[in-house]
């Protein structure tokens, strides 16, 4: 088989389940960097394409989190092959800063950096940047499109061969191969050029995670990887086909965009053991935490005034949250007649993503089905709790996929772009 899965590990401090921090095996005392370093090095030994870190510019769910670019720079020095993808919002950042940070990470890591472009769906971030209200959905995406244009333009400041390093001739750079951006648009005025030169992979890989109409269009026009929440094979296939169609409409090859749904999996030696592991986490859910998670995920709504064992109320379209996730959760609640409590229990782990509880073979079967039926090019694995949840996946599921010829047994390239099978020729230089 020539076509193989791409797999990233979506890292969170304690794991993705809302009660992961209460799990008996969760390490709350160690330096968070040391916890992540051990887990990322394990992911590299398993030959995963990348690790992925989300970000929030506000305290979310009461869980402190390290700033991802700082963390990834330290991880770059602790690893050799695995890709390093971090989130930076276009809503509360400036493009020159983001371009410089990721170009630096790309240099430090020898071409393993990826930028997850997001538009900040967390309304709590606004107050940390002098705003009384969060930026509206449409305005966020307008800014994001121009932000991406500026960042990639800055990354292309240095053409291949611009850095000469000619000591004898006294020429460090070739000015003819150094581009000044001189961008002026509705949101930004940036002169350039970027003061970080080009990396081994040309420029960092661009990742996007929006599922709304605006998010899909932005991903089709700009992204090389799209992370998505899809709860079922049928919905995932629809999303996959839609994204590939949109990519072609933007003049790009279908393979230039990798579709990687989130996968929350609890793995056991037997089905019973997997069920017990998942049940243990479910029993640790605090109602207040579950309700807060649901309110945040469904569009930044306060649901505390509604009975937990009553139905989900009719909510207006969110103006400052994720519209695609709001629709997904509303459809789930209405389709299965779930109460508020049942809904937050349903999303406490996967948060609306594809969820599997079972043996390594069961998880691999589902991954293979999605892959072969054109619902996914790969997956962004969401460990229930750290370290055990990721260890189970790496030691049990990955070898099963390798036995089936669905995943590499050794890295064939050195850069993130090579791991993902993305061509340097697909980007301008």
JSON list of C-alpha atoms in Angstrom, two decimals, residues 281-395:
[
{"chain": "A", "resi": 281, "resn": "UNK", "atom": "CA", "xyz": [-13.36, 8.67, 33.88]},
{"chain": "A", "resi": 282, "resn": "UNK", "atom": "CA", "xyz": [-17.08, 9.21, 33.42]},
{"chain": "A", "resi": 283, "resn": "UNK", "atom": "CA", "xyz": [-17.69, 8.66, 37.13]},
{"chain": "A", "resi": 284, "resn": "UNK", "atom": "CA", "xyz": [-15.19, 11.41, 37.95]},
{"chain": "A", "resi": 285, "resn": "UNK", "atom": "CA", "xyz": [-17.08, 14.12, 36.03]},
{"chain": "A", "resi": 286, "resn": "UNK", "atom": "CA", "xyz": [-18.08, 17.02, 38.25]},
{"chain": "A", "resi": 287, "resn": "UNK", "atom": "CA", "xyz": [-21.45, 18.45, 37.12]},
{"chain": "A", "resi": 288, "resn": "UNK", "atom": "CA", "xyz": [-20.14, 22.01, 37.32]},
{"chain": "A", "resi": 289, "resn": "UNK", "atom": "CA", "xyz": [-17.18, 21.16, 35.09]},
{"chain": "A", "resi": 290, "resn": "UNK", "atom": "CA", "xyz": [-19.32, 19.22, 32.64]},
{"chain": "A", "resi": 291, "resn": "UNK", "atom": "CA", "xyz": [-21.82, 22.06, 32.35]},
{"chain": "A", "resi": 292, "resn": "UNK", "atom": "CA", "xyz": [-19.06, 24.64, 31.87]},
{"chain": "A", "resi": 293, "resn": "UNK", "atom": "CA", "xyz": [-17.50, 22.52, 29.12]},
{"chain": "A", "resi": 294, "resn": "UNK", "atom": "CA", "xyz": [-20.82, 22.18, 27.32]},
{"chain": "A", "resi": 295, "resn": "UNK", "atom": "CA", "xyz": [-21.58, 25.90, 27.59]},
{"chain": "A", "resi": 296, "resn": "UNK", "atom": "CA", "xyz": [-18.19, 26.77, 26.18]},
{"chain": "A", "resi": 297, "resn": "UNK", "atom": "CA", "xyz": [-18.33, 24.22, 23.36]},
{"chain": "A", "resi": 298, "resn": "UNK", "atom": "CA", "xyz": [-21.86, 25.08, 22.28]},
{"chain": "A", "resi": 299, "resn": "UNK", "atom": "CA", "xyz": [-21.06, 28.75, 21.68]},
{"chain": "A", "resi": 300, "resn": "UNK", "atom": "CA", "xyz": [-20.10, 30.47, 24.94]},
{"chain": "A", "resi": 301, "resn": "UNK", "atom": "CA", "xyz": [-23.54, 30.23, 26.59]},
{"chain": "A", "resi": 302, "resn": "UNK", "atom": "CA", "xyz": [-24.26, 30.10, 30.32]},
{"chain": "A", "resi": 303, "resn": "UNK", "atom": "CA", "xyz": [-26.45, 27.03, 30.86]},
{"chain": "A", "resi": 304, "resn": "UNK", "atom": "CA", "xyz": [-26.37, 27.13, 34.68]},
{"chain": "A", "resi": 305, "resn": "UNK", "atom": "CA", "xyz": [-29.97, 28.39, 34.90]},
{"chain": "A", "resi": 306, "resn": "UNK", "atom": "CA", "xyz": [-31.42, 25.31, 33.20]},
{"chain": "A", "resi": 307, "resn": "UNK", "atom": "CA", "xyz": [-32.19, 21.95, 34.89]},
{"chain": "A", "resi": 308, "resn": "UNK", "atom": "CA", "xyz": [-29.46, 19.39, 34.25]},
{"chain": "A", "resi": 309, "resn": "UNK", "atom": "CA", "xyz": [-31.99, 16.66, 33.62]},
{"chain": "A", "resi": 310, "resn": "UNK", "atom": "CA", "xyz": [-34.09, 18.80, 31.30]},
{"chain": "A", "resi": 311, "resn": "UNK", "atom": "CA", "xyz": [-33.70, 19.25, 27.55]},
{"chain": "A", "resi": 312, "resn": "UNK", "atom": "CA", "xyz": [-31.15, 21.51, 25.90]},
{"chain": "A", "resi": 313, "resn": "UNK", "atom": "CA", "xyz": [-32.83, 24.91, 25.44]},
{"chain": "A", "resi": 314, "resn": "UNK", "atom": "CA", "xyz": [-33.25, 26.57, 22.08]},
{"chain": "A", "resi": 315, "resn": "UNK", "atom": "CA", "xyz": [-30.16, 28.72, 21.64]},
{"chain": "A", "resi": 316, "resn": "UNK", "atom": "CA", "xyz": [-29.60, 31.51, 19.13]},
{"chain": "A", "resi": 317, "resn": "UNK", "atom": "CA", "xyz": [-26.73, 31.15, 16.66]},
{"chain": "A", "resi": 318, "resn": "UNK", "atom": "CA", "xyz": [-23.51, 31.93, 18.50]},
{"chain": "A", "resi": 319, "resn": "UNK", "atom": "CA", "xyz": [-21.91, 35.24, 17.64]},
{"chain": "A", "resi": 320, "resn": "UNK", "atom": "CA", "xyz": [-18.55, 34.61, 19.24]},
{"chain": "A", "resi": 321, "resn": "UNK", "atom": "CA", "xyz": [-18.13, 30.82, 19.40]},
{"chain": "A", "resi": 322, "resn": "UNK", "atom": "CA", "xyz": [-17.76, 27.88, 17.03]},
{"chain": "A", "resi": 323, "resn": "UNK", "atom": "CA", "xyz": [-20.86, 27.73, 14.86]},
{"chain": "A", "resi": 324, "resn": "UNK", "atom": "CA", "xyz": [-20.01, 24.32, 13.43]},
{"chain": "A", "resi": 325, "resn": "UNK", "atom": "CA", "xyz": [-19.59, 22.81, 16.91]},
{"chain": "A", "resi": 326, "resn": "UNK", "atom": "CA", "xyz": [-22.83, 24.44, 18.10]},
{"chain": "A", "resi": 327, "resn": "UNK", "atom": "CA", "xyz": [-24.68, 22.81, 15.22]},
{"chain": "A", "resi": 328, "resn": "UNK", "atom": "CA", "xyz": [-23.02, 19.45, 15.83]},
{"chain": "A", "resi": 329, "resn": "UNK", "atom": "CA", "xyz": [-23.96, 19.39, 19.53]},
{"chain": "A", "resi": 330, "resn": "UNK", "atom": "CA", "xyz": [-27.48, 20.68, 18.93]},
{"chain": "A", "resi": 331, "resn": "UNK", "atom": "CA", "xyz": [-28.07, 17.98, 16.32]},
{"chain": "A", "resi": 332, "resn": "UNK", "atom": "CA", "xyz": [-26.72, 15.36, 18.74]},
{"chain": "A", "resi": 333, "resn": "UNK", "atom": "CA", "xyz": [-29.00, 16.48, 21.58]},
{"chain": "A", "resi": 334, "resn": "UNK", "atom": "CA", "xyz": [-32.10, 16.71, 19.43]},
{"chain": "A", "resi": 335, "resn": "UNK", "atom": "CA", "xyz": [-31.40, 13.56, 17.44]},
{"chain": "A", "resi": 336, "resn": "UNK", "atom": "CA", "xyz": [-31.06, 11.40, 20.54]},
{"chain": "A", "resi": 337, "resn": "UNK", "atom": "CA", "xyz": [-33.34, 13.41, 22.86]},
{"chain": "A", "resi": 338, "resn": "UNK", "atom": "CA", "xyz": [-30.53, 13.98, 25.34]},
{"chain": "A", "resi": 339, "resn": "UNK", "atom": "CA", "xyz": [-30.79, 16.00, 28.52]},
{"chain": "A", "resi": 340, "resn": "UNK", "atom": "CA", "xyz": [-28.19, 18.63, 29.36]},
{"chain": "A", "resi": 341, "resn": "UNK", "atom": "CA", "xyz": [-26.49, 16.17, 31.73]},
{"chain": "A", "resi": 342, "resn": "UNK", "atom": "CA", "xyz": [-26.49, 13.39, 29.13]},
{"chain": "A", "resi": 343, "resn": "UNK", "atom": "CA", "xyz": [-25.09, 15.75, 26.53]},
{"chain": "A", "resi": 344, "resn": "UNK", "atom": "CA", "xyz": [-22.16, 16.93, 28.64]},
{"chain": "A", "resi": 345, "resn": "UNK", "atom": "CA", "xyz": [-21.47, 13.33, 29.63]},
{"chain": "A", "resi": 346, "resn": "UNK", "atom": "CA", "xyz": [-21.46, 12.41, 25.94]},
{"chain": "A", "resi": 347, "resn": "UNK", "atom": "CA", "xyz": [-18.88, 15.08, 25.05]},
{"chain": "A", "resi": 348, "resn": "UNK", "atom": "CA", "xyz": [-16.82, 14.94, 28.27]},
{"chain": "A", "resi": 349, "resn": "UNK", "atom": "CA", "xyz": [-14.08, 13.02, 26.47]},
{"chain": "A", "resi": 350, "resn": "UNK", "atom": "CA", "xyz": [-14.25, 13.53, 22.73]},
{"chain": "A", "resi": 351, "resn": "UNK", "atom": "CA", "xyz": [-16.00, 16.93, 22.84]},
{"chain": "A", "resi": 352, "resn": "UNK", "atom": "CA", "xyz": [-17.95, 16.08, 19.72]},
{"chain": "A", "resi": 353, "resn": "UNK", "atom": "CA", "xyz": [-15.13, 14.22, 17.98]},
{"chain": "A", "resi": 354, "resn": "UNK", "atom": "CA", "xyz": [-15.16, 10.62, 16.72]},
{"chain": "A", "resi": 355, "resn": "UNK", "atom": "CA", "xyz": [-15.10, 8.38, 19.80]},
{"chain": "A", "resi": 356, "resn": "UNK", "atom": "CA", "xyz": [-14.14, 4.70, 20.06]},
{"chain": "A", "resi": 357, "resn": "UNK", "atom": "CA", "xyz": [-13.95, 2.58, 23.21]},
{"chain": "A", "resi": 358, "resn": "UNK", "atom": "CA", "xyz": [-12.54, -0.88, 22.59]},
{"chain": "A", "resi": 359, "resn": "UNK", "atom": "CA", "xyz": [-9.54, -3.05, 21.82]},
{"chain": "A", "resi": 360, "resn": "UNK", "atom": "CA", "xyz": [-6.62, -2.07, 19.61]},
{"chain": "A", "resi": 361, "resn": "UNK", "atom": "CA", "xyz": [-8.17, -4.09, 16.80]},
{"chain": "A", "resi": 362, "resn": "UNK", "atom": "CA", "xyz": [-11.50, -2.30, 17.19]},
{"chain": "A", "resi": 363, "resn": "UNK", "atom": "CA", "xyz": [-9.86, 1.13, 17.08]},
{"chain": "A", "resi": 364, "resn": "UNK", "atom": "CA", "xyz": [-7.68, 0.15, 14.10]},
{"chain": "A", "resi": 365, "resn": "UNK", "atom": "CA", "xyz": [-10.74, -1.25, 12.28]},
{"chain": "A", "resi": 366, "resn": "UNK", "atom": "CA", "xyz": [-12.54, 2.06, 12.63]},
{"chain": "A", "resi": 367, "resn": "UNK", "atom": "CA", "xyz": [-9.51, 4.09, 11.54]},
{"chain": "A", "resi": 368, "resn": "UNK", "atom": "CA", "xyz": [-9.03, 1.85, 8.52]},
{"chain": "A", "resi": 369, "resn": "UNK", "atom": "CA", "xyz": [-12.71, 2.11, 7.55]},
{"chain": "A", "resi": 370, "resn": "UNK", "atom": "CA", "xyz": [-12.65, 5.91, 7.68]},
{"chain": "A", "resi": 371, "resn": "UNK", "atom": "CA", "xyz": [-9.40, 6.00, 5.74]},
{"chain": "A", "resi": 372, "resn": "UNK", "atom": "CA", "xyz": [-10.43, 3.58, 2.99]},
{"chain": "A", "resi": 373, "resn": "UNK", "atom": "CA", "xyz": [-13.92, 5.03, 2.60]},
{"chain": "A", "resi": 374, "resn": "UNK", "atom": "CA", "xyz": [-12.53, 8.54, 2.04]},
{"chain": "A", "resi": 375, "resn": "UNK", "atom": "CA", "xyz": [-13.64, 10.07, 5.30]},
{"chain": "A", "resi": 376, "resn": "UNK", "atom": "CA", "xyz": [-10.10, 10.89, 6.49]},
{"chain": "A", "resi": 377, "resn": "UNK", "atom": "CA", "xyz": [-6.49, 11.12, 5.36]},
{"chain": "A", "resi": 378, "resn": "UNK", "atom": "CA", "xyz": [-5.42, 10.59, 8.95]},
{"chain": "A", "resi": 379, "resn": "UNK", "atom": "CA", "xyz": [-6.35, 11.40, 12.53]},
{"chain": "A", "resi": 380, "resn": "UNK", "atom": "CA", "xyz": [-5.51, 13.79, 15.35]},
{"chain": "A", "resi": 381, "resn": "UNK", "atom": "CA", "xyz": [-5.48, 11.45, 18.34]},
{"chain": "A", "resi": 382, "resn": "UNK", "atom": "CA", "xyz": [-6.95, 12.79, 21.56]},
{"chain": "A", "resi": 383, "resn": "UNK", "atom": "CA", "xyz": [-5.70, 10.83, 24.59]},
{"chain": "A", "resi": 384, "resn": "UNK", "atom": "CA", "xyz": [-8.32, 10.43, 27.35]},
{"chain": "A", "resi": 385, "resn": "UNK", "atom": "CA", "xyz": [-5.74, 10.98, 30.09]},
{"chain": "A", "resi": 386, "resn": "UNK", "atom": "CA", "xyz": [-1.97, 11.30, 30.27]},
{"chain": "A", "resi": 387, "resn": "UNK", "atom": "CA", "xyz": [0.21, 9.34, 30.34]},
{"chain": "A", "resi": 388, "resn": "UNK", "atom": "CA", "xyz": [-1.79, 6.12, 30.09]},
{"chain": "A", "resi": 389, "resn": "UNK", "atom": "CA", "xyz": [-4.18, 7.12, 27.30]},
{"chain": "A", "resi": 390, "resn": "UNK", "atom": "CA", "xyz": [-1.46, 8.00, 24.84]},
{"chain": "A", "resi": 391, "resn": "UNK", "atom": "CA", "xyz": [0.74, 5.10, 25.90]},
{"chain": "A", "resi": 392, "resn": "UNK", "atom": "CA", "xyz": [-2.11, 2.67, 25.18]},
{"chain": "A", "resi": 393, "resn": "UNK", "atom": "CA", "xyz": [-2.59, 4.08, 21.70]},
{"chain": "A", "resi": 394, "resn": "UNK", "atom": "CA", "xyz": [1.12, 4.10, 20.86]},
{"chain": "A", "resi": 395, "resn": "UNK", "atom": "CA", "xyz": [1.87, 0.62, 22.21]}
]
